[in-house]
Short mmCIF file of C-alpha atoms and ligand atoms in Angstrom, two decimals:
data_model
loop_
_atom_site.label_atom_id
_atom_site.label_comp_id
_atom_site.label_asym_id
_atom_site.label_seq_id
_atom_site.Cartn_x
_atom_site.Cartn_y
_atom_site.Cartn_z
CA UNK A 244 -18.60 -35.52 -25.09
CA UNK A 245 -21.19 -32.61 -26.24
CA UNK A 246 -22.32 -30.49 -24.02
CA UNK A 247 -25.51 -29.79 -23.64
CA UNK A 248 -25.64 -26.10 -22.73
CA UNK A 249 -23.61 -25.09 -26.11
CA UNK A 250 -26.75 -26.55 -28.16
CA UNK A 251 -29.51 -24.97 -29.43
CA UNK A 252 -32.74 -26.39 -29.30
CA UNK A 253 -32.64 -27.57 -33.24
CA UNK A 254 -29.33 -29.07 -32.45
CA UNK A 255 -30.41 -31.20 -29.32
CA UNK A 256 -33.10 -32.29 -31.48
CA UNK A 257 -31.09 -33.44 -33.90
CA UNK A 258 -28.58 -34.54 -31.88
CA UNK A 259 -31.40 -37.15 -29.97
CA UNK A 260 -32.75 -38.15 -33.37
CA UNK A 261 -29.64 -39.25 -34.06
CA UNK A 262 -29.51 -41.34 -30.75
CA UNK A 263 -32.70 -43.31 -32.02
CA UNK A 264 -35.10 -40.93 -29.75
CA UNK A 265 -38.37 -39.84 -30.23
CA UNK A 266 -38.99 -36.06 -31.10
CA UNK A 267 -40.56 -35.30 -27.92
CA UNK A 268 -37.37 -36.05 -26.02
CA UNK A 269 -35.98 -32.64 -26.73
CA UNK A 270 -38.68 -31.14 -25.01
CA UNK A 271 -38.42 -33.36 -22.21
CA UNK A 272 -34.83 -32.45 -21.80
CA UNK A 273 -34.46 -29.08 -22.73
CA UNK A 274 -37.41 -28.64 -19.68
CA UNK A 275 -35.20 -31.21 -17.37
CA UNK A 276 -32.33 -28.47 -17.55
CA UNK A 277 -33.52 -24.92 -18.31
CA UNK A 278 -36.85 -25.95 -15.87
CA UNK A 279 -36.25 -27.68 -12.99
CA UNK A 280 -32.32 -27.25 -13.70
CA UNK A 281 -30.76 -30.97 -12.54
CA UNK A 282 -27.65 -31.42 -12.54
CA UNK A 283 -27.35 -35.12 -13.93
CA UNK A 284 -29.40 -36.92 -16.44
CA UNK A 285 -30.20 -39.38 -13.78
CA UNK A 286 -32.45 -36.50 -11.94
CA UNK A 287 -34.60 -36.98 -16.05
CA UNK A 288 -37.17 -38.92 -13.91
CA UNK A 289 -39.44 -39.21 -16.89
CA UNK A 290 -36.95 -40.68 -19.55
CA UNK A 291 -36.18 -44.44 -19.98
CA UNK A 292 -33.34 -45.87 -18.25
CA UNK A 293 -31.58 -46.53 -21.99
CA UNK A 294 -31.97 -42.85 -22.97
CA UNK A 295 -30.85 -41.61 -19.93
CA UNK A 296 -27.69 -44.63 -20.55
CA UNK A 297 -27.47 -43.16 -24.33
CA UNK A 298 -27.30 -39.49 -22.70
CA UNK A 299 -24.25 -40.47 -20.37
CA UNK A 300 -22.24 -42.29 -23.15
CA UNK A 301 -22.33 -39.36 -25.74
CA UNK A 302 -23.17 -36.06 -23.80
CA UNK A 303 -22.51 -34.19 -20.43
CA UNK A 304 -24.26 -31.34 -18.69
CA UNK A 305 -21.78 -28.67 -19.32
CA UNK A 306 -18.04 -28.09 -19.84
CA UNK A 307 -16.56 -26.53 -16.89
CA UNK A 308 -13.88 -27.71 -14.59
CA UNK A 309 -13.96 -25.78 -11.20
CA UNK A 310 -10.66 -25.46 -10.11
CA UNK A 311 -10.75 -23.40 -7.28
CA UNK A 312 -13.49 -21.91 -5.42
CA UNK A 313 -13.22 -18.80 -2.47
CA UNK A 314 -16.18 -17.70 -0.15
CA UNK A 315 -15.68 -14.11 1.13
CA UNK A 316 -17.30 -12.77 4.34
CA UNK A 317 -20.10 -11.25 2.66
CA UNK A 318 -20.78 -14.30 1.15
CA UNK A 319 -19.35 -13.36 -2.45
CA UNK A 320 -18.68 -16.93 -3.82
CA UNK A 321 -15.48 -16.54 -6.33
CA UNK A 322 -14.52 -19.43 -8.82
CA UNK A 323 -11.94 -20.32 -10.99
CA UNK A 324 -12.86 -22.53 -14.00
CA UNK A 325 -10.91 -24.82 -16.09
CA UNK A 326 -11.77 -25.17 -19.95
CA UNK A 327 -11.62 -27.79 -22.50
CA UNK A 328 -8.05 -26.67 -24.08
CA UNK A 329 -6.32 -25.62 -20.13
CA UNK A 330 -7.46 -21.90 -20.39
CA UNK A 331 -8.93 -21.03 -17.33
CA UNK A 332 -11.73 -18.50 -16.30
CA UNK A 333 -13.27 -16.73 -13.03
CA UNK A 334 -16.99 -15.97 -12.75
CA UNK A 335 -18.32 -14.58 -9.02
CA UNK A 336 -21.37 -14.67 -7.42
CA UNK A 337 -22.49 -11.49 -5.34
CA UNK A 338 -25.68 -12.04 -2.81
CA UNK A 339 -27.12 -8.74 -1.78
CA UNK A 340 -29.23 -7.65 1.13
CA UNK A 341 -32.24 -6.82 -1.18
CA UNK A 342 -32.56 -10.80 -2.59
CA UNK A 343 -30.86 -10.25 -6.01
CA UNK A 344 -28.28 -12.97 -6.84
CA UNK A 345 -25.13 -11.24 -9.21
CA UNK A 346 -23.27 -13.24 -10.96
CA UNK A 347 -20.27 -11.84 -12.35
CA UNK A 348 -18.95 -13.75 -15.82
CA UNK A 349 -16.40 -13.56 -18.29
CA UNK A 350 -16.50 -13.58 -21.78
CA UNK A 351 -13.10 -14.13 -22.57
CA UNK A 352 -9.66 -15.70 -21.30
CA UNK A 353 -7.65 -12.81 -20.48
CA UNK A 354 -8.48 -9.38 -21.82
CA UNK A 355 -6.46 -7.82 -25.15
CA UNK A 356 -7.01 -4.23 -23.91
CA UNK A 357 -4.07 -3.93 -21.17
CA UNK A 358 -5.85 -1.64 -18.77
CA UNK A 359 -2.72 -1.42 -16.53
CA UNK A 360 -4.51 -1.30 -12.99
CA UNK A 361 -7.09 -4.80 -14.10
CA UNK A 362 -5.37 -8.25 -12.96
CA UNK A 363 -7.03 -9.38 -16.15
CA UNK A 364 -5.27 -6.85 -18.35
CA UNK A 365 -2.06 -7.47 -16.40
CA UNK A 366 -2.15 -11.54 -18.13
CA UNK A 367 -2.85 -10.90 -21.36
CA UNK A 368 -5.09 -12.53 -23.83
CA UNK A 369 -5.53 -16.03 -24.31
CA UNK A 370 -8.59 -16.27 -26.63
CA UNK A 371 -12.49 -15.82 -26.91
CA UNK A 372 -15.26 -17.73 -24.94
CA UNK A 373 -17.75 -19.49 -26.98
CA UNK A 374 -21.30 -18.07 -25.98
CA UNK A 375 -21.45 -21.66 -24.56
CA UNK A 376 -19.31 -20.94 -22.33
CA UNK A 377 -20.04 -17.66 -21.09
CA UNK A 378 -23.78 -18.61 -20.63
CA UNK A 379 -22.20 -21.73 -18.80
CA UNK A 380 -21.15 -19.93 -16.03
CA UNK A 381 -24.14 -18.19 -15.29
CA UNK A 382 -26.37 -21.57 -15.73
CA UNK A 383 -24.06 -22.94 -13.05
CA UNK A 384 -25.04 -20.36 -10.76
CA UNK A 385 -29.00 -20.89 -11.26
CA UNK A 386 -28.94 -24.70 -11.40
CA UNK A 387 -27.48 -24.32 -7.69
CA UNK A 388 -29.24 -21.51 -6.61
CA UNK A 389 -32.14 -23.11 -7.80
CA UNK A 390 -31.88 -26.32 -6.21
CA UNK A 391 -31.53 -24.32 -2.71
CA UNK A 392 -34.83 -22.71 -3.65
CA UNK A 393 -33.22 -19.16 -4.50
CA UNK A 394 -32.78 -18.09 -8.14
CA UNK A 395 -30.27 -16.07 -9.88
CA UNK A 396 -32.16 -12.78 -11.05
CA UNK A 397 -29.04 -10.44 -12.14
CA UNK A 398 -25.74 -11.33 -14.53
CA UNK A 399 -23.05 -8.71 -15.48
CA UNK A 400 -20.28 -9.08 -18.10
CA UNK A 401 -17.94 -7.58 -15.94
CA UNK A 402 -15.29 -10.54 -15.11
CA UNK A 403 -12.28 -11.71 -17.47
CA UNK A 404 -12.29 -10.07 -20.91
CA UNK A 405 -14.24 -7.61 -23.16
CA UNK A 406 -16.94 -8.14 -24.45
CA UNK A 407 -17.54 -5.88 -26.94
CA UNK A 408 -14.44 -6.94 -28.20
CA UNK A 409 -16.72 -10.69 -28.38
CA UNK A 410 -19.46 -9.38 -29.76
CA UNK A 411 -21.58 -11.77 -31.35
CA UNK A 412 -20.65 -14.64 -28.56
CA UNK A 413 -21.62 -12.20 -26.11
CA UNK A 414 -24.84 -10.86 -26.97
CA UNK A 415 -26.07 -14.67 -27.96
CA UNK A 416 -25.27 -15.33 -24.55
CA UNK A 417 -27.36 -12.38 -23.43
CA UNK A 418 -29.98 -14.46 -25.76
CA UNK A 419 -29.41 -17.27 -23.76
CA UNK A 420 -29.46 -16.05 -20.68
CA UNK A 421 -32.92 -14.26 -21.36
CA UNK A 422 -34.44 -17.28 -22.80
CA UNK A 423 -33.13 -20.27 -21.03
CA UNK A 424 -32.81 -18.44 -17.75
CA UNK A 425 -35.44 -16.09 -17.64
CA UNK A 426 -33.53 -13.31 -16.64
CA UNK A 427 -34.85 -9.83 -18.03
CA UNK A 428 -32.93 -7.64 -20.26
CA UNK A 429 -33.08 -5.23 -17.17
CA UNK A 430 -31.23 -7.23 -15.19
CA UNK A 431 -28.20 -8.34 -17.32
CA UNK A 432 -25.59 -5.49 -18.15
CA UNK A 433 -22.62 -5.35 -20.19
CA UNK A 434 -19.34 -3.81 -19.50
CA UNK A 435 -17.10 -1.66 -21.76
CA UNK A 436 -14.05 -0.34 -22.09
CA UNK A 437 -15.22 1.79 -24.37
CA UNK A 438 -15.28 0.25 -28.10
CA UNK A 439 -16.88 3.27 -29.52
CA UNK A 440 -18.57 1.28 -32.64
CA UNK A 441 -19.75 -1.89 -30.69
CA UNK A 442 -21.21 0.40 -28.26
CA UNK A 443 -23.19 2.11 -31.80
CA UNK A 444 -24.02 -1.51 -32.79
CA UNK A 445 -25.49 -2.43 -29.54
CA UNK A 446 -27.44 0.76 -29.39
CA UNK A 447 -29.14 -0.98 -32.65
CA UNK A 448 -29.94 -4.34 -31.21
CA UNK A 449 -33.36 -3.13 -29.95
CA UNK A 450 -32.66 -4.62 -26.64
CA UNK A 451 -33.52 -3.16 -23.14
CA UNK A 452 -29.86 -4.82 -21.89
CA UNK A 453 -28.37 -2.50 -19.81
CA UNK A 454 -24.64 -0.36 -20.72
CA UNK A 455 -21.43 0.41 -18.36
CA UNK A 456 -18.52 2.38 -19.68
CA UNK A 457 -15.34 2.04 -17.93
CA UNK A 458 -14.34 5.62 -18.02
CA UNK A 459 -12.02 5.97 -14.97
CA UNK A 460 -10.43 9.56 -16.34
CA UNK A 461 -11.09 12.75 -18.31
CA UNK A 462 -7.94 13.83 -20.13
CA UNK A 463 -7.40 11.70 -23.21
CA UNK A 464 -3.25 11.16 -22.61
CA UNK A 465 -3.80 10.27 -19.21
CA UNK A 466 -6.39 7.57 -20.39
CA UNK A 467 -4.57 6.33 -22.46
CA UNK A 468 -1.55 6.14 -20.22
CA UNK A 469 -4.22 3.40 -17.93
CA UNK A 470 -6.38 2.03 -20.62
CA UNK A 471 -4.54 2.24 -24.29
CA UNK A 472 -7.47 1.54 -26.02
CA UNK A 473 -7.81 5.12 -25.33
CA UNK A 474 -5.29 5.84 -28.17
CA UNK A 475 -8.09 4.32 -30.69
CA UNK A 476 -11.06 5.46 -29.36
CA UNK A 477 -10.48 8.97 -27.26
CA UNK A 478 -12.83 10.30 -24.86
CA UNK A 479 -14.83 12.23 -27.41
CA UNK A 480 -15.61 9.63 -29.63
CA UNK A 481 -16.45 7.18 -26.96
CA UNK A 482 -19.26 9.94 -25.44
CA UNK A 483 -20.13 10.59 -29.30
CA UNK A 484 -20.88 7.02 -28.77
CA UNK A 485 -22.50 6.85 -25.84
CA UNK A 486 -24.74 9.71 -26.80
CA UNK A 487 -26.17 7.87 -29.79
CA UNK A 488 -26.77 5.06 -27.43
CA UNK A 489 -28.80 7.31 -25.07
CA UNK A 490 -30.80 8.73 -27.75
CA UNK A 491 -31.24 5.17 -30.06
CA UNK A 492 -32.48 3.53 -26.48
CA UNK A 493 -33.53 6.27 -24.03
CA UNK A 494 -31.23 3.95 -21.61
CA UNK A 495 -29.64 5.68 -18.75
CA UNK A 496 -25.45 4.64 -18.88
CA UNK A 497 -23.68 3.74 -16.14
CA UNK A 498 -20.38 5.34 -16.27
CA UNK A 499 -17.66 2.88 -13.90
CA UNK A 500 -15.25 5.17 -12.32
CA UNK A 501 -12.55 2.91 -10.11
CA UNK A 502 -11.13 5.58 -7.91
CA UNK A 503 -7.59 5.49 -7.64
CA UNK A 504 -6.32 7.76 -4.62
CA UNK A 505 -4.51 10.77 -6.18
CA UNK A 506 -4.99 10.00 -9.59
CA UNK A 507 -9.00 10.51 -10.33
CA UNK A 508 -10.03 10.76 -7.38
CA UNK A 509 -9.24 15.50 -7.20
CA UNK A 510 -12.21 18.04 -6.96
CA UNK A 511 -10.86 19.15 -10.00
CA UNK A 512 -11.23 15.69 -11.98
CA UNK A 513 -14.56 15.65 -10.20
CA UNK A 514 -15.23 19.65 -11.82
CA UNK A 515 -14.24 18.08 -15.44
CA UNK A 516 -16.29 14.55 -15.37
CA UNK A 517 -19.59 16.90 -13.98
CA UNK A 518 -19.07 19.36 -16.84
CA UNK A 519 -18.33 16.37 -19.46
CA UNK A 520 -21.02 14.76 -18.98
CA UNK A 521 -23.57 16.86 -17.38
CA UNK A 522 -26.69 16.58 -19.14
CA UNK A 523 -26.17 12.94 -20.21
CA UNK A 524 -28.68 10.43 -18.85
CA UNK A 525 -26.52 8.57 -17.12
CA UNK A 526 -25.06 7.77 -13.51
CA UNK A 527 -21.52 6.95 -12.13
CA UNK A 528 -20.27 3.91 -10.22
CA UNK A 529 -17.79 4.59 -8.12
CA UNK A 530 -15.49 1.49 -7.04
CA UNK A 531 -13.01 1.77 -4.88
CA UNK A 532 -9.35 0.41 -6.85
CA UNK A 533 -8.99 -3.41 -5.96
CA UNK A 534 -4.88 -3.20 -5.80
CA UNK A 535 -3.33 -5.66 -8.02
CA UNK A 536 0.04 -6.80 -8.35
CA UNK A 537 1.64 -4.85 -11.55
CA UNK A 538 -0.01 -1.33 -10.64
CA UNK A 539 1.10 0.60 -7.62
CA UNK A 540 -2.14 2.67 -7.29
CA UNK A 541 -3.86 2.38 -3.92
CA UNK A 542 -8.06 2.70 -3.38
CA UNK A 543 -9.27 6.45 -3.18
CA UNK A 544 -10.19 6.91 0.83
CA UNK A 545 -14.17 7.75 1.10
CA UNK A 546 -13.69 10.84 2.35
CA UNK A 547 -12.02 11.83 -1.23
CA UNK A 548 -14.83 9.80 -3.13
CA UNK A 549 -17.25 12.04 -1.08
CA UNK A 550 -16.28 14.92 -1.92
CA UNK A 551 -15.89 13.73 -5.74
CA UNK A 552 -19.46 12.53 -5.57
CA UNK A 553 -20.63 16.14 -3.80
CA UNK A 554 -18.20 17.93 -6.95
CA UNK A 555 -20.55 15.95 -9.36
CA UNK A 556 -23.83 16.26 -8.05
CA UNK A 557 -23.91 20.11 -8.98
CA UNK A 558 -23.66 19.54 -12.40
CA UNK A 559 -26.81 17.30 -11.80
CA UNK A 560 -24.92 14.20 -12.72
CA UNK A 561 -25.66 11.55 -9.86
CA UNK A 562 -23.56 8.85 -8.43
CA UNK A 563 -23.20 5.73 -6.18
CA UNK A 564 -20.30 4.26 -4.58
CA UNK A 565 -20.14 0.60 -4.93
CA UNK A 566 -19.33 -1.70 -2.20
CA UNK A 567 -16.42 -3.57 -2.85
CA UNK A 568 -17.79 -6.99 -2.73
CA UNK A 569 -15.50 -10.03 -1.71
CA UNK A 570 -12.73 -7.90 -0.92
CA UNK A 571 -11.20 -10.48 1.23
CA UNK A 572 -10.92 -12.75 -1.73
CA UNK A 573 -9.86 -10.69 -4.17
CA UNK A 574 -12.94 -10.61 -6.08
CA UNK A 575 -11.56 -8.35 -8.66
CA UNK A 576 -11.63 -10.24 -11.57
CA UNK A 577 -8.39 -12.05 -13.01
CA UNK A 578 -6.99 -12.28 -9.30
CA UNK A 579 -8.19 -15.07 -8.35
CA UNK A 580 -6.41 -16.89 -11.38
CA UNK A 581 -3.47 -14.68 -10.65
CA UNK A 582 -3.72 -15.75 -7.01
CA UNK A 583 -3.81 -19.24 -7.72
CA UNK A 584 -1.80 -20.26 -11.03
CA UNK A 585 0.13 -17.09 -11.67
CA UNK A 586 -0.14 -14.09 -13.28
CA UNK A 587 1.14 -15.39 -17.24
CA UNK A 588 -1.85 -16.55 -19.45
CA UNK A 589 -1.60 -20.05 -19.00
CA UNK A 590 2.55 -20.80 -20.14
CA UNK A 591 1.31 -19.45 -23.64
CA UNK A 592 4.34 -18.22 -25.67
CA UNK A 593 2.19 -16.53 -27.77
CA UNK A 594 0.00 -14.73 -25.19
CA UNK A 595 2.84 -14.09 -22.77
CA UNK A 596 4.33 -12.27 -25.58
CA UNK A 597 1.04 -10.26 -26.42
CA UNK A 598 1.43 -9.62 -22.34
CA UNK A 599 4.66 -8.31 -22.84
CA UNK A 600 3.42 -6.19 -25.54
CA UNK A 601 0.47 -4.92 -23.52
CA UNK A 602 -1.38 -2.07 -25.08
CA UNK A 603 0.27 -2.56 -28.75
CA UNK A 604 -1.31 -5.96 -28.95
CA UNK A 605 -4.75 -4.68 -28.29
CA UNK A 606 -4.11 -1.97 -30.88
CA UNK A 607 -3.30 -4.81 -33.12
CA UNK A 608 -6.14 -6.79 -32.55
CA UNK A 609 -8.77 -4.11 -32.78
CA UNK A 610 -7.96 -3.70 -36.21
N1 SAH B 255 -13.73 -5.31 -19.98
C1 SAH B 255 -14.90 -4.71 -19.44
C2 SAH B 255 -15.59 -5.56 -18.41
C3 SAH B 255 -14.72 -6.29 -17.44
S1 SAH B 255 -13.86 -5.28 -16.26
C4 SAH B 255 -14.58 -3.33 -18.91
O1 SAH B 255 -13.41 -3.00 -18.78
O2 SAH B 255 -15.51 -2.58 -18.66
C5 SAH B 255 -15.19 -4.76 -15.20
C6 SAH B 255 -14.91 -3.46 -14.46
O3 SAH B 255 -13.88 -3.65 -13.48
C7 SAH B 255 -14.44 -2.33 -15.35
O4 SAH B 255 -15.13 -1.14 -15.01
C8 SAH B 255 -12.98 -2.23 -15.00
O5 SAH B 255 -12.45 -0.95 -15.28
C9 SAH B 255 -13.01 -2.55 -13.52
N2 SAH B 255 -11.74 -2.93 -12.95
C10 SAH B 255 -10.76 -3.66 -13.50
N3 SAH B 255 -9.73 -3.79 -12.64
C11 SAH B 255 -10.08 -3.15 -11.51
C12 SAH B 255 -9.46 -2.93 -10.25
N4 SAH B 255 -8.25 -3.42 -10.00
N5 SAH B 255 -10.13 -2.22 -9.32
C13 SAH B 255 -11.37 -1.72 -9.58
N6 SAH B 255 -12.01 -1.90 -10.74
C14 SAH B 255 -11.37 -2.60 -11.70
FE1 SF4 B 256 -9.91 -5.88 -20.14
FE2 SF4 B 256 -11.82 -4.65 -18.76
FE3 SF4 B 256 -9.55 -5.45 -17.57
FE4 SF4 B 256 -9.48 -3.41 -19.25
S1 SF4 B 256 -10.57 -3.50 -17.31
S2 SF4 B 256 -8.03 -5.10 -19.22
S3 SF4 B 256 -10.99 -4.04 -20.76
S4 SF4 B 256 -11.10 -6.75 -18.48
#
């Protein structure tokens, strides 16, 4: 079966000449699903009953298998997705108050950078998405949104993986998503862990996507003690980074801080981030920790994440806390796969043995 979201528009063409079709089809079809997003060829009310036979004998609209699905009481809609070769992936969707639709997608099975407090980093890394299948996820999203009259105007790169770490799947997906979906550069953002010469490259793209940095602490041995990509990249080569980003884009950078009671969460951590990056045009997120099940840290309590926001707005840098969406269903990503099928990637020998090795394996594949 081909599916019909990995092609380009070339390739659908050639893939209905092949069929015995006329060249118009493409645009017929390509409208049918990036359009008035139908879920089944049947809904193709303008194509002849044999095309639309020919479509259901060699193609489908898209690859996903939803295995589980979670509803929160703000209404964040979690799912966990099967893929073609038994990997398995979570995207979330996040309504808020002022009409934007969020969804939240992956861009890889598992994550290779062993952040020790992310459910993701906790099961290892099982292998890259195509940009097929990260776009996927998000068209899955709009086609229903759509077809309740609502429409999905926001995407973030901040489920299961890295995806600076997928590059070139991830930012054709950003293509896609800006092309097929009509979603503005604005209103798609990436998420980092802090790959100092991805985030140089992307400053190059010429594109108004937005940035987030996951920077969570100050001190360099202390990052790397929770994120051990830290060991490649330190903190002053990932702001080196992020500096040339500001002044190749004249972006503001979202800085994520997940505030982890007692451990980032001081006046004095607050007194080092305001004097690192005061001056920068950028703004922090602060997130709450979502506890997982290999890291004992606990959520920072707001009155601590008040104060740290106070410490910081003196050296003019400005933050926001951010809601913890779905937190009944642990929305964080890589729980819900955790939740329901474990916490190994997927009985992998391989991968549960880059697990074991945690932060040495993403050392090794960053090479
Ligand atoms: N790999 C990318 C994007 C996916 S993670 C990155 O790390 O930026 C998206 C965000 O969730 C990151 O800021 C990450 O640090 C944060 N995160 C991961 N686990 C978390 C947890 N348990 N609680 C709060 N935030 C978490
Ligand atoms: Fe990977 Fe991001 Fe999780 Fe770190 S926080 S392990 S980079 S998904």
């Amino acid at each position: 079966m081909i599916n019909l979201y990995a092609l380009t528009y070339a390739e659908l063409t050639e893939l209905l000449t092949g069929l015995g079709e006329p060249g118009f089809r493409a645009k017929q079809i390509w409208h049918w699903m990036y359009e008035r997003r139908v879920e089944r060829f049947d809904a193709m009310t303008n194509l002849p009953g044999a095309t639309i036979a020919k479509l259901h004998a060699a193609a489908a609209l898209g690859s996903l298998e939803l295995v589980a699905r979670q509803q929160s009481r703000d209404a964040t809609e979690k799912r966990l997705y099967r893929l073609g070769d038994d990997q398995f992936i979570e995207s979330v969707l996040m309504p808020y108050d002022d009409d934007r639709m969020t969804a939240c997608i992956s861009s890889q099975a598992g994550c290779a950078m062993g952040c020790v407090f992310c459910a993701t980093g906790q099961m290892g890394f099982a292998r890259n998405l195509t940009a097929g299948e990260i776009f996927e996820q998000a068209m899955v999203f709009a086609r229903e949104l759509h077809a309740r009259g609502e429409r999905l105007s926001n995407v973030v790169f901040m489920g299961m993986g890295e995806p600076f770490h997928n590059y070139a799947a991830s930012l054709a997906a950003v293509r896609q998503l800006m092309h097929r979906l009509n979603i503005g550069a604005r209103h798609i953002t990436l998420s980092t862990v802090g790959l100092a010469p991805q985030i140089r490259r992307f400053a190059d793209e010429g594109l108004q996507v937005n940035l987030a940095v996951s920077l969570h602490k100050t001190d360099d041995a202390q990052r790397s003690a929770l994120m051990p990509v830290n060991r490649r990249w330190g903190i002053e080569g990932l702001l080196d980074a992020c500096r040339y980003y500001v002044s190749r884009t004249n972006r503001r950078i979202t800085f994520e801080w997940a505030a982890i009671a007692g451990e980032n969460d001081t006046a004095e951590e607050a007194h080092r981030l305001g004097r690192l990056l005061a001056g920068l045009l950028c703004h922090i997120n602060i997130i709450p920790l979502n506890p997982t099940g290999d890291y004992d840290g606990l959520p920072a309590q707001s009155a601590s994440i008040k104060r740290f926001s106070d410490v910081l707005r003196r050296y003019g840098v400005a933050s926001t806390v951010r809601v913890r969406r779905g937190i009944d269903i642990d929305a964080g990503c890589g729980q819900l796969k955790t939740a329901v099928l474990g916490g190994k990637p997927n009985g992998s020998a391989t991968a549960a043995a880059k697990t074991a090795m945690g932060g040495e394996a993403a050392d090794d594949l960053l090479r």
